[in-house]
mmCIF file of C-alpha atoms in Angstrom:
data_model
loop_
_atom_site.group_PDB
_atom_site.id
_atom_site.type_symbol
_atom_site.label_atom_id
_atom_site.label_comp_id
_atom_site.label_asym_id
_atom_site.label_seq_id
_atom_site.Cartn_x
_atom_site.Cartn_y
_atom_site.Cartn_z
ATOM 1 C CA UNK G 1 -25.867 41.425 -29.100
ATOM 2 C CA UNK G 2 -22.046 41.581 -29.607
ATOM 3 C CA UNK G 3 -20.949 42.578 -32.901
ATOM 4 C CA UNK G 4 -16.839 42.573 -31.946
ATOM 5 C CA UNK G 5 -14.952 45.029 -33.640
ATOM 6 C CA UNK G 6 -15.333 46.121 -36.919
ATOM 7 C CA UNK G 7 -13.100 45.521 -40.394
ATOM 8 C CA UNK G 8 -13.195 47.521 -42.652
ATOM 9 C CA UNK G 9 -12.168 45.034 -45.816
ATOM 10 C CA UNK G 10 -11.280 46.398 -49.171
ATOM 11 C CA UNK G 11 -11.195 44.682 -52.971
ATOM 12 C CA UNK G 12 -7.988 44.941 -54.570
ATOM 13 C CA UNK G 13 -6.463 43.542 -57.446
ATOM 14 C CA UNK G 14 -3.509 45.101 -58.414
ATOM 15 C CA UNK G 15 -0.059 47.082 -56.675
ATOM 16 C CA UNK G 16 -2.087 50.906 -57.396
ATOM 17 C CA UNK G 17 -5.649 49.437 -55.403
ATOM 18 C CA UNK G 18 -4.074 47.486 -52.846
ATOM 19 C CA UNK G 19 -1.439 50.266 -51.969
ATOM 20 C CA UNK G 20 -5.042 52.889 -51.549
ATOM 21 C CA UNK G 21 -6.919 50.243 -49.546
ATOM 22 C CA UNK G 22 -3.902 50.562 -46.655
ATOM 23 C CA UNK G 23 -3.274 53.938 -46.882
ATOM 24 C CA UNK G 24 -6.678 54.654 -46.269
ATOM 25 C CA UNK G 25 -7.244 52.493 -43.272
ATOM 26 C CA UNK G 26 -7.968 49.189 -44.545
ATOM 27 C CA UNK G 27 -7.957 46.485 -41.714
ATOM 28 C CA UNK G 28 -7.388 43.790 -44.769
ATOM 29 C CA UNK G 29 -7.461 43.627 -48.070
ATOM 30 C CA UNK G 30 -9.017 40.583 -50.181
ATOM 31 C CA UNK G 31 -7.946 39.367 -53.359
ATOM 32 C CA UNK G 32 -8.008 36.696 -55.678
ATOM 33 C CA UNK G 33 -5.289 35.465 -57.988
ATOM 34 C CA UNK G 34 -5.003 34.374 -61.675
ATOM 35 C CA UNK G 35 -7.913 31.836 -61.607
ATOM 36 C CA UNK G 36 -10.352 30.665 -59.783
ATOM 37 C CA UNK G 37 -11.772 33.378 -58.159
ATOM 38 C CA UNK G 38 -15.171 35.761 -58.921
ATOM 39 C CA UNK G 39 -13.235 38.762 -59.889
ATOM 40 C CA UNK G 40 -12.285 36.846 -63.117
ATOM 41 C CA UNK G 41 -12.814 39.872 -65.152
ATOM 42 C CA UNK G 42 -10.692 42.505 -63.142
ATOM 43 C CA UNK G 43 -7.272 42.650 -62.456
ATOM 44 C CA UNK G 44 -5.777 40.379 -60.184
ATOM 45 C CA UNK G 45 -2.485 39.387 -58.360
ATOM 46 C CA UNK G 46 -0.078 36.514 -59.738
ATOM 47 C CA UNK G 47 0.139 33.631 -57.783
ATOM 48 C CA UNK G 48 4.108 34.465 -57.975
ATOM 49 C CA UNK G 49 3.265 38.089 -56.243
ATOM 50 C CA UNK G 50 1.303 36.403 -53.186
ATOM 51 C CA UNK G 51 4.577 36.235 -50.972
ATOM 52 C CA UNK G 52 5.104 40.175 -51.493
ATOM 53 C CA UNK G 53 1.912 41.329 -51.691
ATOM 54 C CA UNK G 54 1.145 38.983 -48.331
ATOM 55 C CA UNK G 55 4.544 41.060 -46.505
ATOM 56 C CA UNK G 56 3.392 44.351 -47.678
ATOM 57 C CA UNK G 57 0.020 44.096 -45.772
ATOM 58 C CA UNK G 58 1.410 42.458 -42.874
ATOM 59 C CA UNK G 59 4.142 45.215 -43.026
ATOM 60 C CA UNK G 60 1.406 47.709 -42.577
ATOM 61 C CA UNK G 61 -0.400 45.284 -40.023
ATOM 62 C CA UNK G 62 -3.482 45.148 -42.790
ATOM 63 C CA UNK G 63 -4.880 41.111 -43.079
ATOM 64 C CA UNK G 64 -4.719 39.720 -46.484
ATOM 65 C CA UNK G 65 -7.523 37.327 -47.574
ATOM 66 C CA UNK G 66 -7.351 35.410 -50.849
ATOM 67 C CA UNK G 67 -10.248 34.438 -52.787
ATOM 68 C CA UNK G 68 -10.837 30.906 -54.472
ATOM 69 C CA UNK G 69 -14.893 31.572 -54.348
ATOM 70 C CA UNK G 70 -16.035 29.998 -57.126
ATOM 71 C CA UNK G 71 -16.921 26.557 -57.995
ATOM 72 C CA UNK G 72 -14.466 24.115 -58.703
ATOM 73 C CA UNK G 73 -15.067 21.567 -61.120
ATOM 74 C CA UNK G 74 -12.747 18.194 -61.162
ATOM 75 C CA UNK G 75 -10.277 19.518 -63.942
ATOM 76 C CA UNK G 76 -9.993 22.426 -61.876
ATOM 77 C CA UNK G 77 -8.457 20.577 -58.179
ATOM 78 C CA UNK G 78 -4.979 20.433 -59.234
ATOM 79 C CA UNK G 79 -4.704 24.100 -59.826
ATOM 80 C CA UNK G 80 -7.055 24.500 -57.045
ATOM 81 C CA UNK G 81 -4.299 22.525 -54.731
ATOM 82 C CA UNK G 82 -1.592 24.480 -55.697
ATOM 83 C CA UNK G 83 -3.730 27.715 -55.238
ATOM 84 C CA UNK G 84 -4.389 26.494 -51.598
ATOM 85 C CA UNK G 85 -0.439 25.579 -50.661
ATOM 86 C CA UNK G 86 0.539 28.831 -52.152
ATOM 87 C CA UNK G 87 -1.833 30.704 -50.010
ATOM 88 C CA UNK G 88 -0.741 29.183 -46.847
ATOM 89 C CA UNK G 89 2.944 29.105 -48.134
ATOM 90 C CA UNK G 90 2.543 33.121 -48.236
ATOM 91 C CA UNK G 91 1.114 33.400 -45.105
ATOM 92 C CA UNK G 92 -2.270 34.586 -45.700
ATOM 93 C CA UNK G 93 -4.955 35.437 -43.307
ATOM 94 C CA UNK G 94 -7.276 33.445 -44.431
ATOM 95 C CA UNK G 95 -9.083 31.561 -47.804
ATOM 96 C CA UNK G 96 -12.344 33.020 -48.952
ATOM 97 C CA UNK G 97 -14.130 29.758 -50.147
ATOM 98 C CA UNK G 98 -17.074 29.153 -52.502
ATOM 99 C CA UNK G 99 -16.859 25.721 -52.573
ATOM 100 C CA UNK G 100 -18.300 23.214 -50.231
ATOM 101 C CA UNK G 101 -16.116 20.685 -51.412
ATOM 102 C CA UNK G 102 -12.985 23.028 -51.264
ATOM 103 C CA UNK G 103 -13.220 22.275 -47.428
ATOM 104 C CA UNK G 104 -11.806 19.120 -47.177
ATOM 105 C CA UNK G 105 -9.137 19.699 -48.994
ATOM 106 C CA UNK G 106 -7.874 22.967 -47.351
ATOM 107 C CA UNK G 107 -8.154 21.117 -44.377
ATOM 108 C CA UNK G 108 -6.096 18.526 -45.614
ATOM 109 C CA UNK G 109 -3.223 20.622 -47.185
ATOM 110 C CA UNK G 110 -3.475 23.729 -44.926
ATOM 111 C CA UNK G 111 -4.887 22.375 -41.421
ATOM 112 C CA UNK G 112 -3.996 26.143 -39.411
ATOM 113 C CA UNK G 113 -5.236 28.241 -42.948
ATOM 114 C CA UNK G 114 -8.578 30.087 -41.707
ATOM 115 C CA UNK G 115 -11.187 29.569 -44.010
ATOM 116 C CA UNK G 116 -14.337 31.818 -44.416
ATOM 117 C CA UNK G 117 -17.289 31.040 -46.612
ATOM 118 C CA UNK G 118 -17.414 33.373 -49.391
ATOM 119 C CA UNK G 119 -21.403 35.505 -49.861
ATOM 120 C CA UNK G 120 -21.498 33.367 -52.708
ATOM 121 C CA UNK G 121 -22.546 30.612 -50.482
ATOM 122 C CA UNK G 122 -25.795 32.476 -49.597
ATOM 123 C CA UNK G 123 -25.893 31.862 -46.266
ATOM 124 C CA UNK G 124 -29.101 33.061 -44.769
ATOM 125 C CA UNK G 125 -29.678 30.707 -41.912
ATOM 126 C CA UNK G 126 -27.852 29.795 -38.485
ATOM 127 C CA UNK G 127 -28.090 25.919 -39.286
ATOM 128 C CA UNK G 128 -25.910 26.149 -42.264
ATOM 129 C CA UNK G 129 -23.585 28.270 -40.514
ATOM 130 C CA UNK G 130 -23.482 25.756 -38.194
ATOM 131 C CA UNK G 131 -23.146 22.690 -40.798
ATOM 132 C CA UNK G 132 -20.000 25.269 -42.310
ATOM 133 C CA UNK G 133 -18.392 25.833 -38.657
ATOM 134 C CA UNK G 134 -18.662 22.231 -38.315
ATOM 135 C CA UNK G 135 -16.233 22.061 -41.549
ATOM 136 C CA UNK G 136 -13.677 23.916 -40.264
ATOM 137 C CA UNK G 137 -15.112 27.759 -41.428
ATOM 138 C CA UNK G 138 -14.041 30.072 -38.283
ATOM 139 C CA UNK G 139 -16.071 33.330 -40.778
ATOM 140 C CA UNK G 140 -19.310 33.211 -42.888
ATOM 141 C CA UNK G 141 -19.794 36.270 -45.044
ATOM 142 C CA UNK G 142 -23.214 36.218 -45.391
ATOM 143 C CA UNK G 143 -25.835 36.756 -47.843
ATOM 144 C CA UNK G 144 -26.351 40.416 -49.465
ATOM 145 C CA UNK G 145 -29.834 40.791 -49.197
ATOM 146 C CA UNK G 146 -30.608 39.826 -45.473
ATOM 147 C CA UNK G 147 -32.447 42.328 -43.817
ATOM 148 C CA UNK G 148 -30.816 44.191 -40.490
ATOM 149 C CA UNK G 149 -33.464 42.166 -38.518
ATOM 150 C CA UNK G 150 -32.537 39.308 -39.916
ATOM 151 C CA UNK G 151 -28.770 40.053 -39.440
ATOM 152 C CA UNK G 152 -29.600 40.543 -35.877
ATOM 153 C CA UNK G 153 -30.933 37.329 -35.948
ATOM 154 C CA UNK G 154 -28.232 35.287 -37.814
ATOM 155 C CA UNK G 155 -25.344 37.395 -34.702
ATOM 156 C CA UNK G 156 -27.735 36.206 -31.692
ATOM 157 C CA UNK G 157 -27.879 32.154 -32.838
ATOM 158 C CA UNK G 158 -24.321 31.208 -34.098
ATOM 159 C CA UNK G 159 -21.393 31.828 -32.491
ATOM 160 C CA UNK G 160 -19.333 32.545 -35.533
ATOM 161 C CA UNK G 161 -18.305 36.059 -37.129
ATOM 162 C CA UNK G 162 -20.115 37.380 -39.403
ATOM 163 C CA UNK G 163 -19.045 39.223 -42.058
ATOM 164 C CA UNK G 164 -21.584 41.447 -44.466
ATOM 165 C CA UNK G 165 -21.099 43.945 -47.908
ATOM 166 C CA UNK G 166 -22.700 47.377 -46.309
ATOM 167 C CA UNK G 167 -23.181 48.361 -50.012
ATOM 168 C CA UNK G 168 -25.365 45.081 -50.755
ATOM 169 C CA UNK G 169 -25.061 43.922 -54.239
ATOM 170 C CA UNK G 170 -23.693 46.099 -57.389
ATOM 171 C CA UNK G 171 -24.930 43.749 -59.959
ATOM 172 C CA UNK G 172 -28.024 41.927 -61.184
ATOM 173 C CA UNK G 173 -26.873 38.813 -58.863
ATOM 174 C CA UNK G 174 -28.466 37.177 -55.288
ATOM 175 C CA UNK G 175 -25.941 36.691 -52.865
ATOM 176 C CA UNK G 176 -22.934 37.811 -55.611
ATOM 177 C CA UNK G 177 -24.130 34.848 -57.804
ATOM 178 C CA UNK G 178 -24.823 36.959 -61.194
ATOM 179 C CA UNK G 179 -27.645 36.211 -63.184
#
């Protein structure tokens, strides 16, 4: 089994957090932005801030993913649109997506964005890994609760990376979806 190299990826949400998370050897740093993201009740970045925050990290050769993982209902795709050009206008590493039907339309408006599927798509099988790869996902971060065996299992039978919390979930939630 080859795992590739590690990241070690850190939540951060504001200037103080994100500063810690790459002066303590963060590979990347994820984030989400005004709206439309799970970390609605913490502090997060301005869509105006994305440029800077995006050239600090890369200044300090740290990755910068942006979160739009939740679900987005129809009211919610122009914002979501604007979310998605920003991102790729800022030079992001990649989108963290909830969203199956967020796919298309990154594809459409950011064809070279990478796109990883957010835990909160509870992916606990290689076929829909698969089914995501084959919509343009080049990452899966999987479900919380799958077993190292089962881990093992997901590494050996898709070619994708995987990407998994070591801490599991801190909430009553499956997968990061709180109940």
């Amino acid at each position: 089994m080859n795992c590739g190299v590690p990241e070690l990826l850190a939540p951060a949400g504001d200037w103080e957090s994100l500063r810690a998370a790459v002066a303590n050897g963060a590979d990347a740093v994820y984030f989400g932005l005004d709206a439309l993201n799970a970390r609605q009740r913490a502090t997060n970045f301005k869509v105006a801030e994305l440029p800077e925050v995006i050239a600090h990290l890369h200044d300090h050769n740290v990755r910068g993913y942006v979160t739009l993982n939740t679900l987005v209902f129809t009211d919610e795709l122009p914002p979501a649109a604007e979310y998605v050009r920003a991102i790729a206008d800022s030079g992001a590493d990649a989108v963290i997506v909830q969203d199956v039907g967020l796919l298309a339309l990154i594809r459409r408006l950011a064809p070279t964005l990478p796109i990883h599927a957010s835990t909160q798509m509870t992916q606990t099988e290689a076929e829909g890994i698969e089914f995501l790869r084959e919509l343009g996902v080049s990452r899966v971060i999987v479900a919380r609760e799958l077993s190292l065996i089962e881990l093992a299992r997901l590494v050996e039978d898709t070619p994708l990376p995987l990407e998994v919390f070591v801490h599991g979930a801190l909430c009553v939630a499956y997968s990061g979806q709180c109940l």
